[in-house]
Structure formats: C-alpha cells, structure tokens
C-alpha cells in the first residue's frame, strides 16, 4: 500500500469527505456530492427496495437486486460508503486502513466480490519472528516450528492451551450455523460466560493468558462479556460450506483470517461496488423512521423519503434499534437488538520512514499482556516505501481511552510500541487513530456480540423478516460472522429472500 501505489489506484486522494479513488479508477461515477451525492438534492423516490446502510452488506444486496431487475435506493448515514471498512488519509498523502482490512482462506464471497471489481490482494507481512511481551519481558519467537504461531509460554501452559483449543473446536462442531440456539447443549452453554468456562478449563495461568488475548483480539470484548454459546458459534462460523470453522483459523495470519490484505486498501471494495450502482446510493442520509402504509413502506432519512415495497436493514442490530418503526417491531426482535452490544475497538497506526523492525528479524506482530495495544501488525506497503505499525486497542483498554485526547492515546500507544520494537518506535512521521466506539454510526466494532442468555431466548429473531422488512449485516451471517466476508454473504442471502417475494 505504498503512497505511489495508492495513487495509482486513486488518481485523487481518498479522504473521508470525497471517496474519489475506486470510482474514478473504475471509470464510473464518483461518490461525492455530485453522483451518489448528499440526500439534500435527492428529495423523494419510489423504488422496489429501500436499503438502509451502504456498507458491504447493503451494497451487495443492492447489486444482486439490481441484477434481478429491481429498483433500489441505498441510504447511507455517513458521507462515505463502507461502514466499518474505511481508508484513512495520511498527512503525506495516501492512506491507511482504519477498519476491516484482512481476508483469509474460506472467505470466498468477499474474495469473489473483490475479484469481480478488480481489487487484488497481497500477503500480510509475516516474514520473521513474532514477539511475546509478557511480565515486562520481550521474547521473539519463530512461527514456522512445531508450535506454529503459539507464543512460547511454559510447557504446562502450552499443554493446557492445546486441550482447551481442541475442546472449543470440538464443541463448535456441534453448533448448527443457521440456528446455534438449537444445539443439543445450547441452554447449558448459553447460560455461562466464556470466562466462567475458561476458569474451569484453562487452569494454567499462562494458558488462560493466551485464551484471554485470543478473545479480545477476535471480539474486542472481555471473556466475561460473552456467552460461551456465542463464542462456539463464532468459531464454527470461521469456515465455509466445505470447511468447518476453527479457533486457529480465526486467530492465525498464515492460513488464517489475517492472511492477506487488499491492494489499494479494503475500502476500494465498497467504493468500487458503489460506483457500479451510481446514484442509487445516497450519502449523508441517516434513516430516522420506517413506516408501513398499506402495501408499501415509507423510509424517511435526512433530506430524502423513499417509498418501497420492501426494506432491507443492513446495519448492526444496536443501530437498527435506533430507527423508529411503525408499527412497532415485535417485542422479541426489539429485545434482541437491545441485548447485542458492539465490541469496543480502535486502531492506532504509526507511520515511519521504513519498517525498521524487519532489520531486527521481526514481522511486526506482537502478543502482549499489558499496555493499551496488546496486538500489532506490520501495515507497511508491499514496496516498503514507508513503515507502518498498526495496533488494536480493544475491550477494557479501548473503553479506558474512549474519552482521552488523541495526544494522550498517542503517548500511550507509542510507549507500547517502544517496549515492543525499541526507541525508534517513539518517533513516527505520522500517527492515525480510529476509535470506533466514538463513531456515531457504528458505536463500536468489529461485531455486535451476544452475552449469556441472548441467543437461546431471542436468536430466532435475528434473520426473521418482519413483514416486508428484511435483516442483513455481518451479524446475521452464518459463515464469517463479524467479518467482511460475512457482510457480503448476508447481502447475497437477503437479496435472494427479497427477490423470492417480489
């Protein structure tokens, strides 16, 4: 993702106010105030399907509905498309990824979509040693040995962690992906937190540490917050129709969910997809109400009103709940939305003249038991014209810094980076921070998760249409829930539902 390489794909800079890049490169409309422009110029429309949300789910649904001969309007609250996928501008030009960025094996639908739009992938930098930072000690370790990417903790911890991982994978195999609440032990698993299960099974402290880090890295939530049933479903969903999910695929780089990145940045995918839809996409149009009137729906957003036969709501459940519905949604659906909170996550990217850590034989990936950033990746471009360290700020650590100034977060993050990579990390040429908790149209990420008791009591309402209102978004996916692939799959699924009814 070199600046020059970025400019090759984005003839004009990608900024959060003007998403010119992918659309211009595609030779199609630009997603600014002229084509898919602000709602103020849009007035009212009558279409077959109104789609709430211009992320990957909503845009994919729109693509398939248009291909099926239907008219659509996509109403996006932000002044950009992509939802939890965004390219953030760097001060010197170019960009870095502030949201979802990685894809890996079995994530077939996002890959197929990217391929169809001409967005290529390249391997996440994974050459050299990982770092374990534990109890103030920095330990480099190879990832190509018998233990793979497992950090070098004590032998008892490794043995215990292996048993725990195998147990989780075995339990996950018992989860029906389309209805985890019907699993034979669903009631037993859903009444306990992931932490209570770990406390009974990860009995060696170092093993518990590894599982805790895996949990916060995957969910941006603490083990105490998550239903065990939800965790098992999430593991089961980390695969496709012919490959069962596994915890290892969720957490690994090589052969795992973090294996590859997109040339030009992940937001190239929704930008180019939106460009194919032209002025069907309306930006800066947060939906306020969905009202049924006879056989149609009136969808009211800022500056535009859409009359439609069907509605697709393709935003996270907590945000879908903030829309006013008339008639009221069934109580079970509303109660479900009330009980699915977003994880707490931020990304901190420090930019340097070069990826200096590589000269020390390091790949930029860290697992830590302390600090505000406890896992990192090398986010440098393929041609190494600059170096970039990306760190996840997650769960308790993110919440502790939600109200802090950017300077305060920067100081804390660079202190961690210096602990991991040495004094050179103290002086980046640029620092970019994305706090999803403070994003008005996300309020967290990467996914809305289920605490104990939610799936067994309310899960059946997750995808069940309410009259002509259908539900999409990565949280509704049966494969790669919480990932870009899950979002695309949900859009494909909901389009088929709606086409069958129209």
CSV table of C-alpha atoms in Angstrom, one decimal:
chain,number,residue,atom,x,y,z
A,1,UNK,CA,0.0,0.0,0.0
A,2,UNK,CA,2.7,2.4,-0.9
A,3,UNK,CA,1.7,6.1,-1.4
A,4,UNK,CA,2.7,5.8,-5.1
A,5,UNK,CA,0.9,2.5,-5.4
A,6,UNK,CA,-2.2,4.1,-3.7
A,7,UNK,CA,-2.1,7.0,-6.1
A,8,UNK,CA,-2.0,4.6,-9.0
A,9,UNK,CA,-5.3,3.2,-7.7
A,10,UNK,CA,-6.6,6.5,-6.5
A,11,UNK,CA,-5.9,9.3,-9.0
A,12,UNK,CA,-7.1,11.8,-6.5
A,13,UNK,CA,-6.6,11.3,-2.7
A,14,UNK,CA,-9.1,9.2,-0.8
A,15,UNK,CA,-10.4,11.3,2.0
A,16,UNK,CA,-13.4,10.7,4.3
A,17,UNK,CA,-15.1,13.7,2.6
A,18,UNK,CA,-14.5,12.6,-1.0
A,19,UNK,CA,-14.3,9.0,-2.0
A,20,UNK,CA,-13.0,9.6,-5.4
A,21,UNK,CA,-10.5,6.8,-5.7
A,22,UNK,CA,-12.1,3.5,-6.6
A,23,UNK,CA,-14.9,5.0,-8.5
A,24,UNK,CA,-12.5,7.2,-10.6
A,25,UNK,CA,-10.2,4.2,-11.2
A,26,UNK,CA,-13.2,2.2,-12.3
A,27,UNK,CA,-14.2,4.9,-14.8
A,28,UNK,CA,-17.6,5.2,-13.2
A,29,UNK,CA,-19.4,7.8,-11.0
A,30,UNK,CA,-17.6,9.4,-8.1
A,31,UNK,CA,-19.1,9.1,-4.6
A,32,UNK,CA,-19.2,12.7,-3.8
A,33,UNK,CA,-21.9,15.3,-3.7
A,34,UNK,CA,-22.5,15.0,-7.5
A,35,UNK,CA,-23.4,11.4,-8.2
A,36,UNK,CA,-24.3,9.4,-5.2
A,37,UNK,CA,-24.4,12.7,-3.5
A,38,UNK,CA,-26.0,14.1,-0.3
A,39,UNK,CA,-29.6,13.5,0.3
A,40,UNK,CA,-30.5,17.2,0.2
A,41,UNK,CA,-30.6,17.0,-3.6
A,42,UNK,CA,-32.5,13.8,-3.6
A,43,UNK,CA,-36.0,14.7,-2.4
A,44,UNK,CA,-38.2,11.6,-2.7
A,45,UNK,CA,-38.0,8.3,-4.7
A,46,UNK,CA,-40.2,5.3,-5.3
A,47,UNK,CA,-38.4,2.0,-5.7
A,48,UNK,CA,-38.9,-1.7,-5.3
A,49,UNK,CA,-36.5,-2.0,-2.3
A,50,UNK,CA,-35.1,0.6,0.1
A,51,UNK,CA,-31.8,-0.4,1.7
A,52,UNK,CA,-30.6,1.0,4.9
A,53,UNK,CA,-26.8,1.1,5.1
A,54,UNK,CA,-24.1,1.5,2.5
A,55,UNK,CA,-21.6,-1.0,3.9
A,56,UNK,CA,-20.7,-4.2,2.2
A,57,UNK,CA,-23.9,-5.9,3.2
A,58,UNK,CA,-26.2,-3.2,1.8
A,59,UNK,CA,-24.2,-2.6,-1.3
A,60,UNK,CA,-24.0,-6.4,-2.1
A,61,UNK,CA,-27.8,-6.7,-1.6
A,62,UNK,CA,-28.3,-3.7,-3.9
A,63,UNK,CA,-26.1,-5.2,-6.6
A,64,UNK,CA,-28.0,-8.5,-6.6
A,65,UNK,CA,-31.4,-6.9,-6.5
A,66,UNK,CA,-30.5,-4.7,-9.5
A,67,UNK,CA,-29.2,-7.8,-11.3
A,68,UNK,CA,-32.6,-9.3,-10.6
A,69,UNK,CA,-34.3,-6.4,-12.3
A,70,UNK,CA,-35.4,-4.5,-9.3
A,71,UNK,CA,-35.1,-0.8,-8.5
A,72,UNK,CA,-33.3,0.2,-5.3
A,73,UNK,CA,-32.2,3.1,-3.2
A,74,UNK,CA,-29.3,2.7,-0.7
A,75,UNK,CA,-29.5,5.2,2.1
A,76,UNK,CA,-26.1,5.6,3.9
A,77,UNK,CA,-25.9,7.8,7.0
A,78,UNK,CA,-22.2,8.7,6.6
A,79,UNK,CA,-20.7,10.8,3.9
A,80,UNK,CA,-18.9,7.7,2.5
A,81,UNK,CA,-19.6,4.1,1.8
A,82,UNK,CA,-18.0,1.1,3.5
A,83,UNK,CA,-19.4,1.1,7.1
A,84,UNK,CA,-16.8,-0.5,9.3
A,85,UNK,CA,-14.4,-0.5,6.3
A,86,UNK,CA,-12.6,2.7,5.8
A,87,UNK,CA,-9.3,4.1,4.3
A,88,UNK,CA,-7.9,6.9,6.4
A,89,UNK,CA,-5.8,9.6,4.8
A,90,UNK,CA,-2.1,10.0,5.8
A,91,UNK,CA,-0.7,13.6,6.2
A,92,UNK,CA,1.9,13.0,3.5
A,93,UNK,CA,-0.6,11.5,1.0
A,94,UNK,CA,-2.0,8.1,0.6
A,95,UNK,CA,-3.9,6.3,3.3
A,96,UNK,CA,-4.0,3.5,5.9
A,97,UNK,CA,-6.9,1.2,6.8
A,98,UNK,CA,-8.9,2.2,9.9
A,99,UNK,CA,-11.4,-0.7,9.9
A,100,UNK,CA,-11.7,-4.2,8.5
A,101,UNK,CA,-8.7,-5.0,6.3
A,102,UNK,CA,-7.7,-8.7,6.4
A,103,UNK,CA,-9.1,-11.6,4.5
A,104,UNK,CA,-8.1,-15.3,4.5
A,105,UNK,CA,-8.9,-18.8,3.4
A,106,UNK,CA,-12.6,-19.8,3.1
A,107,UNK,CA,-13.6,-16.1,2.9
A,108,UNK,CA,-14.9,-16.9,-0.6
A,109,UNK,CA,-17.6,-14.3,-1.1
A,110,UNK,CA,-15.5,-11.1,-0.2
A,111,UNK,CA,-12.7,-12.5,-2.4
A,112,UNK,CA,-15.1,-13.1,-5.3
A,113,UNK,CA,-16.6,-9.7,-4.9
A,114,UNK,CA,-13.1,-8.1,-4.9
A,115,UNK,CA,-12.0,-10.1,-7.9
A,116,UNK,CA,-15.1,-9.0,-9.8
A,117,UNK,CA,-14.2,-5.4,-9.1
A,118,UNK,CA,-10.5,-5.7,-10.0
A,119,UNK,CA,-9.3,-5.3,-6.4
A,120,UNK,CA,-6.3,-7.6,-5.9
A,121,UNK,CA,-4.8,-8.9,-2.7
A,122,UNK,CA,-1.3,-9.2,-1.3
A,123,UNK,CA,0.1,-11.2,1.7
A,124,UNK,CA,0.1,-9.7,5.1
A,125,UNK,CA,3.8,-9.2,6.1
A,126,UNK,CA,4.6,-12.4,8.0
A,127,UNK,CA,8.3,-12.9,7.5
A,128,UNK,CA,10.5,-13.1,10.6
A,129,UNK,CA,9.7,-13.6,14.2
A,130,UNK,CA,6.7,-12.7,16.3
A,131,UNK,CA,7.1,-11.0,19.7
A,132,UNK,CA,5.7,-12.1,23.1
A,133,UNK,CA,5.7,-9.3,25.6
A,134,UNK,CA,4.8,-10.8,29.0
A,135,UNK,CA,5.7,-9.7,32.5
A,136,UNK,CA,7.8,-7.0,31.1
A,137,UNK,CA,10.0,-9.4,29.1
A,138,UNK,CA,10.3,-9.3,25.3
A,139,UNK,CA,10.7,-12.7,23.7
A,140,UNK,CA,11.0,-13.1,19.9
A,141,UNK,CA,9.7,-16.4,18.6
A,142,UNK,CA,9.5,-18.2,15.2
A,143,UNK,CA,6.1,-19.2,13.9
A,144,UNK,CA,7.2,-21.9,11.5
A,145,UNK,CA,8.1,-24.6,14.1
A,146,UNK,CA,6.1,-27.3,15.6
A,147,UNK,CA,4.0,-24.9,17.7
A,148,UNK,CA,3.2,-22.7,14.7
A,149,UNK,CA,2.1,-19.2,15.9
A,150,UNK,CA,1.6,-20.2,19.5
A,151,UNK,CA,3.7,-18.0,21.8
A,152,UNK,CA,6.4,-19.7,23.8
A,153,UNK,CA,4.8,-20.0,27.2
A,154,UNK,CA,5.7,-22.7,29.7
A,155,UNK,CA,5.2,-26.3,28.8
A,156,UNK,CA,2.3,-26.8,31.2
A,157,UNK,CA,0.5,-23.8,29.7
A,158,UNK,CA,1.1,-25.0,26.2
A,159,UNK,CA,-0.4,-28.4,27.0
A,160,UNK,CA,-3.4,-26.9,28.7
A,161,UNK,CA,-4.0,-24.4,25.9
A,162,UNK,CA,-3.9,-27.1,23.3
A,163,UNK,CA,-6.5,-29.1,25.3
A,164,UNK,CA,-8.7,-26.0,25.6
A,165,UNK,CA,-8.4,-25.2,21.9
A,166,UNK,CA,-9.3,-28.7,20.9
A,167,UNK,CA,-12.3,-28.7,23.3
A,168,UNK,CA,-13.6,-25.5,21.9
A,169,UNK,CA,-13.2,-26.7,18.3
A,170,UNK,CA,-15.0,-30.0,19.2
A,171,UNK,CA,-17.9,-28.2,20.9
A,172,UNK,CA,-18.1,-25.8,17.9
A,173,UNK,CA,-18.7,-28.7,15.6
A,174,UNK,CA,-22.0,-29.3,17.4
A,175,UNK,CA,-23.4,-25.9,16.6
A,176,UNK,CA,-26.0,-25.6,13.8
A,177,UNK,CA,-24.7,-22.5,12.0
A,178,UNK,CA,-28.2,-21.3,11.0
A,179,UNK,CA,-29.6,-21.8,14.5
A,180,UNK,CA,-27.0,-22.1,17.2
A,181,UNK,CA,-29.7,-21.8,19.8
A,182,UNK,CA,-30.9,-25.3,18.8
A,183,UNK,CA,-27.6,-27.0,19.6
A,184,UNK,CA,-28.0,-30.0,21.9
A,185,UNK,CA,-26.2,-28.2,24.8
A,186,UNK,CA,-27.3,-24.7,23.8
A,187,UNK,CA,-29.1,-24.0,27.1
A,188,UNK,CA,-26.1,-25.2,29.1
A,189,UNK,CA,-23.6,-23.2,27.0
A,190,UNK,CA,-25.6,-20.1,26.8
A,191,UNK,CA,-26.1,-19.7,30.5
A,192,UNK,CA,-22.4,-19.2,31.2
A,193,UNK,CA,-19.9,-16.7,30.2
A,194,UNK,CA,-16.8,-17.6,28.2
A,195,UNK,CA,-14.8,-16.6,31.2
A,196,UNK,CA,-16.5,-18.9,33.6
A,197,UNK,CA,-15.8,-21.8,31.1
A,198,UNK,CA,-12.2,-20.7,30.8
A,199,UNK,CA,-11.8,-20.5,34.5
A,200,UNK,CA,-12.8,-24.2,34.8
A,201,UNK,CA,-10.7,-25.4,31.8
A,202,UNK,CA,-7.8,-23.0,31.3
A,203,UNK,CA,-6.4,-23.9,34.7
A,204,UNK,CA,-2.7,-22.9,34.0
A,205,UNK,CA,-2.3,-19.1,34.2
A,206,UNK,CA,-0.2,-18.9,31.0
A,207,UNK,CA,-2.9,-20.8,29.1
A,208,UNK,CA,-5.6,-18.5,30.4
A,209,UNK,CA,-3.5,-15.6,29.2
A,210,UNK,CA,-3.3,-17.0,25.7
A,211,UNK,CA,-7.1,-17.6,25.6
A,212,UNK,CA,-7.8,-14.1,27.0
A,213,UNK,CA,-5.7,-12.5,24.3
A,214,UNK,CA,-7.4,-14.6,21.6
A,215,UNK,CA,-10.8,-13.5,22.9
A,216,UNK,CA,-10.1,-9.8,23.0
A,217,UNK,CA,-8.3,-10.0,19.6
A,218,UNK,CA,-11.3,-11.6,18.0
A,219,UNK,CA,-14.2,-10.0,19.7
A,220,UNK,CA,-12.8,-6.7,21.1
A,221,UNK,CA,-14.7,-7.8,24.3
A,222,UNK,CA,-13.6,-9.5,27.5
A,223,UNK,CA,-14.4,-13.2,28.2
A,224,UNK,CA,-16.7,-12.1,31.0
A,225,UNK,CA,-18.9,-10.3,28.5
A,226,UNK,CA,-19.5,-13.2,26.0
A,227,UNK,CA,-21.8,-16.1,26.0
A,228,UNK,CA,-20.0,-19.4,25.6
A,229,UNK,CA,-22.6,-20.4,23.0
A,230,UNK,CA,-21.9,-17.3,21.0
A,231,UNK,CA,-18.1,-18.0,21.1
A,232,UNK,CA,-18.7,-21.5,19.9
A,233,UNK,CA,-20.9,-20.3,17.1
A,234,UNK,CA,-18.3,-17.7,16.1
A,235,UNK,CA,-15.6,-20.4,15.9
A,236,UNK,CA,-18.0,-22.7,13.9
A,237,UNK,CA,-18.7,-19.8,11.5
A,238,UNK,CA,-15.0,-19.4,10.7
A,239,UNK,CA,-15.2,-21.5,7.6
A,240,UNK,CA,-17.3,-22.1,4.5
A,241,UNK,CA,-19.7,-24.7,3.3
A,242,UNK,CA,-17.0,-27.3,2.8
A,243,UNK,CA,-14.6,-26.4,5.7
A,244,UNK,CA,-15.5,-26.5,9.3
A,245,UNK,CA,-14.6,-23.5,11.4
A,246,UNK,CA,-11.7,-23.5,13.9
A,247,UNK,CA,-10.3,-21.2,16.5
A,248,UNK,CA,-6.9,-21.4,14.8
A,249,UNK,CA,-8.4,-20.1,11.5
A,250,UNK,CA,-9.9,-17.1,13.4
A,251,UNK,CA,-6.6,-16.1,15.1
A,252,UNK,CA,-3.8,-17.1,12.6
A,253,UNK,CA,-2.1,-15.0,10.0
A,254,UNK,CA,-0.7,-17.7,7.7
A,255,UNK,CA,-3.7,-19.9,6.6
A,256,UNK,CA,-5.9,-17.8,8.8
A,257,UNK,CA,-8.2,-14.8,8.8
A,258,UNK,CA,-5.3,-12.3,8.8
A,259,UNK,CA,-3.5,-13.9,5.8
A,260,UNK,CA,-4.0,-11.2,3.1
A,261,UNK,CA,-4.8,-7.5,2.5
A,262,UNK,CA,-6.3,-5.6,-0.4
A,263,UNK,CA,-4.1,-3.6,-2.8
A,264,UNK,CA,-5.4,0.0,-2.6
A,265,UNK,CA,-6.9,-0.7,0.8
A,266,UNK,CA,-10.0,-2.6,1.8
A,267,UNK,CA,-12.4,0.4,1.2
A,268,UNK,CA,-11.6,0.0,-2.5
A,269,UNK,CA,-14.1,-2.9,-2.5
A,270,UNK,CA,-17.2,-0.9,-1.3
A,271,UNK,CA,-16.2,2.2,-3.2
A,272,UNK,CA,-15.9,0.4,-6.5
A,273,UNK,CA,-19.1,-1.6,-5.8
A,274,UNK,CA,-21.0,1.6,-5.0
A,275,UNK,CA,-19.7,3.1,-8.2
A,276,UNK,CA,-21.4,0.4,-10.2
A,277,UNK,CA,-24.7,1.4,-8.5
A,278,UNK,CA,-24.3,5.1,-9.4
A,279,UNK,CA,-27.0,7.5,-8.0
A,280,UNK,CA,-28.9,4.6,-6.4
A,281,UNK,CA,-26.6,5.3,-3.4
A,282,UNK,CA,-27.4,8.3,-1.4
A,283,UNK,CA,-24.9,9.5,1.2
A,284,UNK,CA,-25.4,11.7,4.3
A,285,UNK,CA,-28.8,10.2,4.7
A,286,UNK,CA,-29.3,8.7,8.1
A,287,UNK,CA,-32.6,6.8,8.3
A,288,UNK,CA,-34.9,8.0,11.0
A,289,UNK,CA,-38.1,6.0,10.5
A,290,UNK,CA,-39.6,3.1,8.6
A,291,UNK,CA,-43.4,3.3,8.4
A,292,UNK,CA,-45.7,0.8,6.8
A,293,UNK,CA,-48.6,2.3,4.9
A,294,UNK,CA,-50.9,-0.2,3.2
A,295,UNK,CA,-48.8,-2.4,1.0
A,296,UNK,CA,-45.7,-0.1,0.9
A,297,UNK,CA,-43.1,1.3,3.3
A,298,UNK,CA,-42.2,4.9,3.8
A,299,UNK,CA,-38.5,5.2,4.7
A,300,UNK,CA,-37.6,8.6,5.9
A,301,UNK,CA,-34.0,9.8,6.1
A,302,UNK,CA,-32.4,13.2,6.3
A,303,UNK,CA,-33.2,15.0,3.1
A,304,UNK,CA,-34.9,12.1,1.3
A,305,UNK,CA,-38.0,10.0,1.6
A,306,UNK,CA,-38.2,6.6,-0.2
A,307,UNK,CA,-41.4,4.7,-0.9
A,308,UNK,CA,-40.7,1.0,-1.3
A,309,UNK,CA,-42.3,-2.4,-1.5
A,310,UNK,CA,-39.6,-4.0,0.7
A,311,UNK,CA,-36.9,-2.7,3.1
A,312,UNK,CA,-33.5,-4.2,3.8
A,313,UNK,CA,-32.0,-3.0,7.1
A,314,UNK,CA,-28.2,-3.7,6.7
A,315,UNK,CA,-26.8,-2.0,9.8
A,316,UNK,CA,-25.7,-3.5,13.2
A,317,UNK,CA,-28.6,-4.6,15.4
A,318,UNK,CA,-27.9,-1.8,18.1
A,319,UNK,CA,-28.2,0.8,15.4
A,320,UNK,CA,-31.1,-0.8,13.7
A,321,UNK,CA,-32.9,-0.5,17.0
A,322,UNK,CA,-32.5,3.3,17.0
A,323,UNK,CA,-34.7,3.7,13.9
A,324,UNK,CA,-38.4,4.4,14.6
A,325,UNK,CA,-40.7,1.7,13.3
A,326,UNK,CA,-44.4,1.9,12.7
A,327,UNK,CA,-46.0,-0.4,13.5
A,328,UNK,CA,-43.6,-1.3,16.3
A,329,UNK,CA,-41.3,-4.3,15.7
A,330,UNK,CA,-42.3,-7.5,17.5
A,331,UNK,CA,-41.0,-7.4,21.1
A,332,UNK,CA,-38.7,-10.3,20.5
A,333,UNK,CA,-36.9,-8.6,17.7
A,334,UNK,CA,-36.6,-5.3,19.7
A,335,UNK,CA,-35.4,-7.2,22.8
A,336,UNK,CA,-32.8,-9.0,20.7
A,337,UNK,CA,-31.4,-5.7,19.4
A,338,UNK,CA,-31.3,-4.3,23.0
A,339,UNK,CA,-29.1,-7.2,24.0
A,340,UNK,CA,-26.5,-7.3,21.3
A,341,UNK,CA,-23.8,-4.7,22.2
A,342,UNK,CA,-20.9,-3.7,20.0
A,343,UNK,CA,-17.4,-4.6,20.9
A,344,UNK,CA,-15.0,-1.8,21.9
A,345,UNK,CA,-12.2,-1.2,19.4
A,346,UNK,CA,-9.8,1.3,18.0
A,347,UNK,CA,-6.9,1.1,15.6
A,348,UNK,CA,-3.7,3.1,16.1
A,349,UNK,CA,-1.3,3.3,13.1
A,350,UNK,CA,2.2,4.8,13.5
A,351,UNK,CA,4.0,5.6,10.2
A,352,UNK,CA,7.8,5.6,9.9
A,353,UNK,CA,10.3,6.3,7.2
A,354,UNK,CA,10.9,2.5,6.9
A,355,UNK,CA,9.7,-0.8,8.5
A,356,UNK,CA,12.8,-0.7,10.8
A,357,UNK,CA,11.7,-3.8,12.8
A,358,UNK,CA,12.3,-6.0,9.8
A,359,UNK,CA,16.0,-5.4,10.0
A,360,UNK,CA,15.8,-7.0,13.5
A,361,UNK,CA,14.2,-10.1,12.0
A,362,UNK,CA,10.7,-9.2,13.3
A,363,UNK,CA,7.4,-9.3,11.4
A,364,UNK,CA,5.7,-6.6,13.4
A,365,UNK,CA,3.2,-9.0,15.2
A,366,UNK,CA,3.0,-8.8,18.9
A,367,UNK,CA,1.1,-10.6,21.7
A,368,UNK,CA,1.2,-8.7,25.0
A,369,UNK,CA,-0.2,-8.9,28.5
A,370,UNK,CA,0.0,-5.2,29.2
A,371,UNK,CA,-0.4,-1.8,27.6
A,372,UNK,CA,-3.1,-0.1,25.7
A,373,UNK,CA,-2.1,-2.0,22.5
A,374,UNK,CA,-1.8,-5.8,23.0
A,375,UNK,CA,-1.7,-7.0,19.5
A,376,UNK,CA,0.0,-5.4,16.4
A,377,UNK,CA,0.6,-6.0,12.7
A,378,UNK,CA,3.0,-4.6,10.1
A,379,UNK,CA,0.8,-2.4,7.9
A,380,UNK,CA,3.6,-1.3,5.6
A,381,UNK,CA,3.0,-1.2,1.8
A,382,UNK,CA,4.4,-4.0,-0.3
A,383,UNK,CA,7.3,-1.9,-1.6
A,384,UNK,CA,8.3,-0.7,1.9
A,385,UNK,CA,8.5,2.9,0.8
A,386,UNK,CA,7.4,3.6,4.4
A,387,UNK,CA,6.8,1.5,7.5
A,388,UNK,CA,3.5,1.3,9.4
A,389,UNK,CA,2.8,-0.4,12.7
A,390,UNK,CA,-0.9,-1.0,13.3
A,391,UNK,CA,-2.1,-1.8,16.8
A,392,UNK,CA,-5.5,-2.8,18.0
A,393,UNK,CA,-6.9,-1.1,21.1
A,394,UNK,CA,-9.6,-3.4,22.4
A,395,UNK,CA,-12.3,-4.1,25.1
A,396,UNK,CA,-11.3,-2.7,28.5
A,397,UNK,CA,-8.3,-0.9,27.1
A,398,UNK,CA,-10.4,0.9,24.5
A,399,UNK,CA,-13.0,1.9,27.0
A,400,UNK,CA,-10.4,3.4,29.2
A,401,UNK,CA,-9.3,5.7,26.4
A,402,UNK,CA,-12.6,6.5,24.7
A,403,UNK,CA,-12.7,9.9,26.4
A,404,UNK,CA,-8.9,10.6,26.2
A,405,UNK,CA,-7.4,13.1,23.8
A,406,UNK,CA,-5.6,11.9,20.7
A,407,UNK,CA,-2.4,13.1,22.2
A,408,UNK,CA,-3.0,11.0,25.3
A,409,UNK,CA,-3.7,7.9,23.2
A,410,UNK,CA,-0.7,8.6,21.0
A,411,UNK,CA,1.6,8.8,24.0
A,412,UNK,CA,0.3,5.5,25.5
A,413,UNK,CA,0.5,3.7,22.2
A,414,UNK,CA,4.0,4.8,21.3
A,415,UNK,CA,5.2,3.8,24.8
A,416,UNK,CA,3.9,0.3,24.0
A,417,UNK,CA,5.5,0.3,20.5
A,418,UNK,CA,8.8,1.4,22.1
A,419,UNK,CA,8.6,-1.5,24.6
A,420,UNK,CA,8.0,-3.9,21.7
A,421,UNK,CA,10.2,-2.5,18.9
A,422,UNK,CA,12.7,-0.2,20.6
A,423,UNK,CA,13.3,3.6,20.8
A,424,UNK,CA,12.9,4.1,17.0
A,425,UNK,CA,9.2,3.5,17.5
A,426,UNK,CA,8.9,6.6,19.7
A,427,UNK,CA,9.2,9.0,16.7
A,428,UNK,CA,6.8,8.3,13.9
A,429,UNK,CA,6.4,10.6,11.0
A,430,UNK,CA,2.6,10.3,11.3
A,431,UNK,CA,0.0,8.9,13.7
A,432,UNK,CA,-3.5,7.9,12.7
A,433,UNK,CA,-6.2,6.9,15.3
A,434,UNK,CA,-9.6,5.5,14.6
A,435,UNK,CA,-11.9,5.0,17.6
A,436,UNK,CA,-15.0,3.0,16.5
A,437,UNK,CA,-16.7,3.4,19.9
A,438,UNK,CA,-16.9,7.2,19.1
A,439,UNK,CA,-18.2,6.7,15.6
A,440,UNK,CA,-21.8,7.8,15.6
A,441,UNK,CA,-23.0,5.3,13.0
A,442,UNK,CA,-21.0,2.3,14.4
A,443,UNK,CA,-20.6,2.9,18.2
A,444,UNK,CA,-18.0,0.1,18.4
A,445,UNK,CA,-16.9,-3.0,16.5
A,446,UNK,CA,-15.9,-5.3,14.9
A,447,UNK,CA,-19.2,-7.0,15.7
A,448,UNK,CA,-22.3,-7.0,17.9
A,449,UNK,CA,-21.9,-9.9,20.3
A,450,UNK,CA,-24.2,-12.0,22.4
A,451,UNK,CA,-23.9,-12.1,26.2
A,452,UNK,CA,-25.3,-15.1,28.1
A,453,UNK,CA,-29.0,-15.9,27.6
A,454,UNK,CA,-29.5,-13.9,24.4
A,455,UNK,CA,-29.2,-16.5,21.6
A,456,UNK,CA,-31.3,-19.2,23.2
A,457,UNK,CA,-34.1,-16.7,24.1
A,458,UNK,CA,-34.0,-14.2,21.2
A,459,UNK,CA,-31.8,-15.7,18.5
A,460,UNK,CA,-34.7,-16.9,16.3
A,461,UNK,CA,-35.5,-13.2,15.5
A,462,UNK,CA,-32.0,-12.5,14.1
A,463,UNK,CA,-32.8,-13.0,10.4
A,464,UNK,CA,-36.6,-13.5,10.6
A,465,UNK,CA,-38.3,-10.8,8.4
A,466,UNK,CA,-40.9,-8.5,9.9
A,467,UNK,CA,-43.5,-8.1,7.3
A,468,UNK,CA,-41.6,-6.6,4.3
A,469,UNK,CA,-38.6,-5.6,6.4
A,470,UNK,CA,-35.6,-7.9,6.0
A,471,UNK,CA,-32.4,-8.0,8.0
A,472,UNK,CA,-28.8,-8.1,6.7
A,473,UNK,CA,-25.3,-7.2,8.0
A,474,UNK,CA,-22.4,-9.3,9.1
A,475,UNK,CA,-24.1,-10.1,12.4
A,476,UNK,CA,-26.7,-12.1,10.5
A,477,UNK,CA,-24.2,-14.3,8.6
A,478,UNK,CA,-23.9,-18.0,9.2
A,479,UNK,CA,-20.3,-18.0,7.9
A,480,UNK,CA,-17.6,-15.5,8.9
A,481,UNK,CA,-20.0,-13.6,11.2
A,482,UNK,CA,-18.3,-10.3,12.1
A,483,UNK,CA,-16.1,-10.2,9.1
A,484,UNK,CA,-16.2,-8.5,5.7
A,485,UNK,CA,-17.0,-11.9,4.2
A,486,UNK,CA,-20.0,-12.3,6.5
A,487,UNK,CA,-21.3,-8.9,5.4
A,488,UNK,CA,-21.1,-9.9,1.7
A,489,UNK,CA,-22.8,-13.2,2.4
A,490,UNK,CA,-25.6,-11.5,4.3
A,491,UNK,CA,-26.2,-9.2,1.4
A,492,UNK,CA,-26.4,-12.1,-1.0
A,493,UNK,CA,-28.7,-14.0,1.3
A,494,UNK,CA,-31.1,-11.1,1.9
A,495,UNK,CA,-31.3,-10.3,-1.9
A,496,UNK,CA,-32.5,-13.8,-2.6
A,497,UNK,CA,-35.1,-13.5,0.2
A,498,UNK,CA,-36.5,-10.3,-1.3
A,499,UNK,CA,-36.4,-11.4,-4.9
A,500,UNK,CA,-38.4,-14.5,-3.9
A,501,UNK,CA,-41.1,-12.3,-2.5
A,502,UNK,CA,-41.3,-9.6,-5.2
